[in-house]
Amino acid sequence: MAPGPDPRHTVQHAAAKALTSKPDARPDVDTDRAADLLYGLLSPELYLVFVRDRGWSPDAWEAWARATLIDHLCTDHA
């Protein structure tokens, strides 16, 4: 039997649904794409690659993740 959906993706999909309904959401990014971006960029695995393996500080990773998500999900980058 195949495993069920990852609960982390389910949570990210709910967040993406709320985000994509906001006025400043990029119209070219649908809920499924936004959920995938949140799931991948905010994954513990990617965090560990940057912070543990590559020596980034947690603050540097947080700033990068925030900037990347804003760039990919929002129309207004101010």
Short mmCIF file of N, CA and C in Angstrom, two decimals:
data_model
loop_
_atom_site.label_atom_id
_atom_site.label_comp_id
_atom_site.label_asym_id
_atom_site.label_seq_id
_atom_site.Cartn_x
_atom_site.Cartn_y
_atom_site.Cartn_z
N MET A 1 0.84 -1.18 0.00
CA MET A 1 0.00 0.00 0.00
C MET A 1 0.89 1.25 0.00
N ALA A 2 0.58 2.20 -0.84
CA ALA A 2 1.37 3.43 -0.95
C ALA A 2 1.11 4.31 0.27
N PRO A 3 2.16 5.02 0.70
CA PRO A 3 1.97 5.92 1.84
C PRO A 3 1.03 7.06 1.48
N GLY A 4 0.36 7.61 2.50
CA GLY A 4 -0.53 8.74 2.29
C GLY A 4 0.25 10.02 2.07
N PRO A 5 -0.45 11.11 1.85
CA PRO A 5 0.23 12.38 1.63
C PRO A 5 1.01 12.81 2.87
N ASP A 6 2.10 13.51 2.63
CA ASP A 6 2.92 14.02 3.72
C ASP A 6 2.11 15.09 4.45
N PRO A 7 1.94 14.95 5.77
CA PRO A 7 1.16 15.96 6.50
C PRO A 7 1.75 17.36 6.40
N ARG A 8 3.08 17.45 6.22
CA ARG A 8 3.70 18.78 6.06
C ARG A 8 3.18 19.46 4.80
N HIS A 9 3.01 18.68 3.73
CA HIS A 9 2.50 19.27 2.49
C HIS A 9 1.04 19.69 2.66
N THR A 10 0.28 18.91 3.41
CA THR A 10 -1.11 19.25 3.67
C THR A 10 -1.20 20.60 4.39
N VAL A 11 -0.35 20.81 5.37
CA VAL A 11 -0.32 22.08 6.10
C VAL A 11 0.12 23.21 5.17
N GLN A 12 1.15 22.98 4.38
CA GLN A 12 1.63 24.01 3.45
C GLN A 12 0.58 24.34 2.40
N HIS A 13 -0.21 23.34 2.00
CA HIS A 13 -1.26 23.59 1.01
C HIS A 13 -2.33 24.50 1.59
N ALA A 14 -2.68 24.29 2.86
CA ALA A 14 -3.66 25.16 3.51
C ALA A 14 -3.13 26.59 3.59
N ALA A 15 -1.85 26.74 3.95
CA ALA A 15 -1.24 28.08 4.00
C ALA A 15 -1.22 28.70 2.61
N ALA A 16 -0.88 27.91 1.61
CA ALA A 16 -0.81 28.42 0.24
C ALA A 16 -2.18 28.87 -0.24
N LYS A 17 -3.22 28.16 0.13
CA LYS A 17 -4.57 28.55 -0.27
C LYS A 17 -4.91 29.93 0.30
N ALA A 18 -4.54 30.16 1.55
CA ALA A 18 -4.78 31.48 2.15
C ALA A 18 -3.92 32.54 1.47
N LEU A 19 -2.65 32.23 1.22
CA LEU A 19 -1.75 33.20 0.61
C LEU A 19 -2.17 33.59 -0.81
N THR A 20 -2.59 32.61 -1.60
CA THR A 20 -2.92 32.89 -3.00
C THR A 20 -4.24 33.64 -3.13
N SER A 21 -4.99 33.77 -2.05
CA SER A 21 -6.22 34.55 -2.10
C SER A 21 -6.00 36.01 -1.72
N LYS A 22 -4.80 36.36 -1.31
CA LYS A 22 -4.47 37.73 -0.90
C LYS A 22 -4.32 38.64 -2.12
N PRO A 23 -4.61 39.95 -1.95
CA PRO A 23 -4.55 40.88 -3.09
C PRO A 23 -3.16 40.98 -3.74
N ASP A 24 -2.08 40.85 -2.97
CA ASP A 24 -0.74 40.99 -3.54
C ASP A 24 -0.12 39.67 -3.98
N ALA A 25 -0.92 38.61 -4.03
CA ALA A 25 -0.40 37.32 -4.50
C ALA A 25 -0.15 37.38 -6.00
N ARG A 26 0.92 36.73 -6.42
CA ARG A 26 1.20 36.69 -7.86
C ARG A 26 0.11 35.91 -8.57
N PRO A 27 -0.49 36.47 -9.60
CA PRO A 27 -1.58 35.78 -10.29
C PRO A 27 -1.12 34.56 -11.09
N ASP A 28 0.17 34.49 -11.40
CA ASP A 28 0.69 33.38 -12.19
C ASP A 28 1.12 32.19 -11.32
N VAL A 29 0.91 32.27 -10.01
CA VAL A 29 1.26 31.18 -9.09
C VAL A 29 -0.03 30.65 -8.46
N ASP A 30 -0.41 29.43 -8.84
CA ASP A 30 -1.62 28.86 -8.28
C ASP A 30 -1.34 28.22 -6.91
N THR A 31 -2.39 27.77 -6.26
CA THR A 31 -2.27 27.21 -4.91
C THR A 31 -1.34 26.01 -4.88
N ASP A 32 -1.43 25.13 -5.84
CA ASP A 32 -0.57 23.94 -5.84
C ASP A 32 0.90 24.32 -5.98
N ARG A 33 1.22 25.28 -6.85
CA ARG A 33 2.60 25.71 -7.02
C ARG A 33 3.09 26.40 -5.74
N ALA A 34 2.26 27.24 -5.16
CA ALA A 34 2.63 27.92 -3.91
C ALA A 34 2.88 26.91 -2.80
N ALA A 35 2.05 25.89 -2.71
CA ALA A 35 2.23 24.85 -1.70
C ALA A 35 3.55 24.12 -1.91
N ASP A 36 3.88 23.83 -3.14
CA ASP A 36 5.15 23.16 -3.43
C ASP A 36 6.34 24.04 -3.05
N LEU A 37 6.24 25.33 -3.32
CA LEU A 37 7.32 26.25 -2.95
C LEU A 37 7.49 26.30 -1.43
N LEU A 38 6.38 26.43 -0.72
CA LEU A 38 6.45 26.45 0.74
C LEU A 38 7.01 25.15 1.28
N TYR A 39 6.53 24.04 0.76
CA TYR A 39 6.96 22.72 1.22
C TYR A 39 8.46 22.51 1.01
N GLY A 40 8.93 22.87 -0.16
CA GLY A 40 10.35 22.66 -0.46
C GLY A 40 11.26 23.64 0.25
N LEU A 41 10.94 24.92 0.16
CA LEU A 41 11.82 25.94 0.73
C LEU A 41 11.84 25.93 2.26
N LEU A 42 10.74 25.53 2.87
CA LEU A 42 10.67 25.53 4.33
C LEU A 42 10.90 24.15 4.93
N SER A 43 11.36 23.22 4.13
CA SER A 43 11.57 21.86 4.63
C SER A 43 12.74 21.81 5.61
N PRO A 44 12.64 20.96 6.61
CA PRO A 44 13.76 20.80 7.54
C PRO A 44 15.02 20.32 6.82
N GLU A 45 14.83 19.52 5.78
CA GLU A 45 15.98 19.00 5.05
C GLU A 45 16.78 20.12 4.38
N LEU A 46 16.08 21.05 3.74
CA LEU A 46 16.79 22.15 3.08
C LEU A 46 17.43 23.07 4.12
N TYR A 47 16.74 23.31 5.21
CA TYR A 47 17.31 24.11 6.29
C TYR A 47 18.63 23.50 6.76
N LEU A 48 18.64 22.19 6.97
CA LEU A 48 19.86 21.53 7.44
C LEU A 48 20.99 21.59 6.42
N VAL A 49 20.66 21.50 5.15
CA VAL A 49 21.70 21.63 4.12
C VAL A 49 22.39 22.98 4.24
N PHE A 50 21.61 24.04 4.35
CA PHE A 50 22.19 25.37 4.42
C PHE A 50 22.87 25.65 5.76
N VAL A 51 22.22 25.32 6.86
CA VAL A 51 22.73 25.71 8.18
C VAL A 51 23.77 24.72 8.69
N ARG A 52 23.46 23.47 8.72
CA ARG A 52 24.39 22.48 9.26
C ARG A 52 25.52 22.16 8.28
N ASP A 53 25.14 21.88 7.02
CA ASP A 53 26.14 21.40 6.06
C ASP A 53 26.95 22.53 5.41
N ARG A 54 26.30 23.67 5.15
CA ARG A 54 26.98 24.76 4.44
C ARG A 54 27.41 25.90 5.36
N GLY A 55 27.06 25.83 6.63
CA GLY A 55 27.54 26.80 7.60
C GLY A 55 26.82 28.13 7.65
N TRP A 56 25.63 28.21 7.04
CA TRP A 56 24.85 29.44 7.13
C TRP A 56 24.36 29.60 8.56
N SER A 57 24.22 30.84 9.01
CA SER A 57 23.58 31.08 10.30
C SER A 57 22.07 30.90 10.12
N PRO A 58 21.37 30.56 11.20
CA PRO A 58 19.91 30.48 11.09
C PRO A 58 19.29 31.80 10.61
N ASP A 59 19.85 32.92 11.04
CA ASP A 59 19.32 34.22 10.59
C ASP A 59 19.51 34.42 9.09
N ALA A 60 20.66 34.00 8.57
CA ALA A 60 20.91 34.13 7.13
C ALA A 60 19.95 33.25 6.35
N TRP A 61 19.71 32.03 6.82
CA TRP A 61 18.76 31.14 6.14
C TRP A 61 17.37 31.75 6.18
N GLU A 62 16.97 32.28 7.33
CA GLU A 62 15.64 32.88 7.46
C GLU A 62 15.47 34.05 6.49
N ALA A 63 16.48 34.91 6.40
CA ALA A 63 16.41 36.05 5.48
C ALA A 63 16.31 35.58 4.04
N TRP A 64 17.09 34.57 3.67
CA TRP A 64 17.05 34.04 2.30
C TRP A 64 15.69 33.42 2.01
N ALA A 65 15.18 32.59 2.94
CA ALA A 65 13.89 31.93 2.72
C ALA A 65 12.78 32.98 2.58
N ARG A 66 12.80 33.99 3.43
CA ARG A 66 11.78 35.05 3.36
C ARG A 66 11.85 35.77 2.02
N ALA A 67 13.04 36.20 1.62
CA ALA A 67 13.20 36.92 0.36
C ALA A 67 12.79 36.07 -0.83
N THR A 68 13.15 34.80 -0.79
CA THR A 68 12.82 33.90 -1.90
C THR A 68 11.32 33.69 -2.00
N LEU A 69 10.66 33.47 -0.87
CA LEU A 69 9.21 33.27 -0.89
C LEU A 69 8.48 34.54 -1.32
N ILE A 70 8.92 35.69 -0.82
CA ILE A 70 8.28 36.94 -1.24
C ILE A 70 8.44 37.13 -2.74
N ASP A 71 9.62 36.87 -3.26
CA ASP A 71 9.88 37.03 -4.69
C ASP A 71 9.00 36.11 -5.53
N HIS A 72 8.79 34.90 -5.06
CA HIS A 72 8.04 33.92 -5.85
C HIS A 72 6.54 33.93 -5.62
N LEU A 73 6.09 34.54 -4.51
CA LEU A 73 4.66 34.48 -4.19
C LEU A 73 3.94 35.83 -4.21
N CYS A 74 4.68 36.92 -4.15
CA CYS A 74 4.05 38.24 -4.01
C CYS A 74 4.37 39.15 -5.19
N THR A 75 3.39 39.99 -5.53
CA THR A 75 3.62 40.95 -6.62
C THR A 75 4.32 42.19 -6.11
N ASP A 76 4.07 42.59 -4.88
CA ASP A 76 4.65 43.80 -4.30
C ASP A 76 5.82 43.40 -3.42
N HIS A 77 7.03 43.74 -3.82
CA HIS A 77 8.22 43.33 -3.08
C HIS A 77 8.71 44.42 -2.14
N ALA A 78 7.96 45.45 -1.95
CA ALA A 78 8.41 46.56 -1.07
C ALA A 78 8.34 46.19 0.39
#
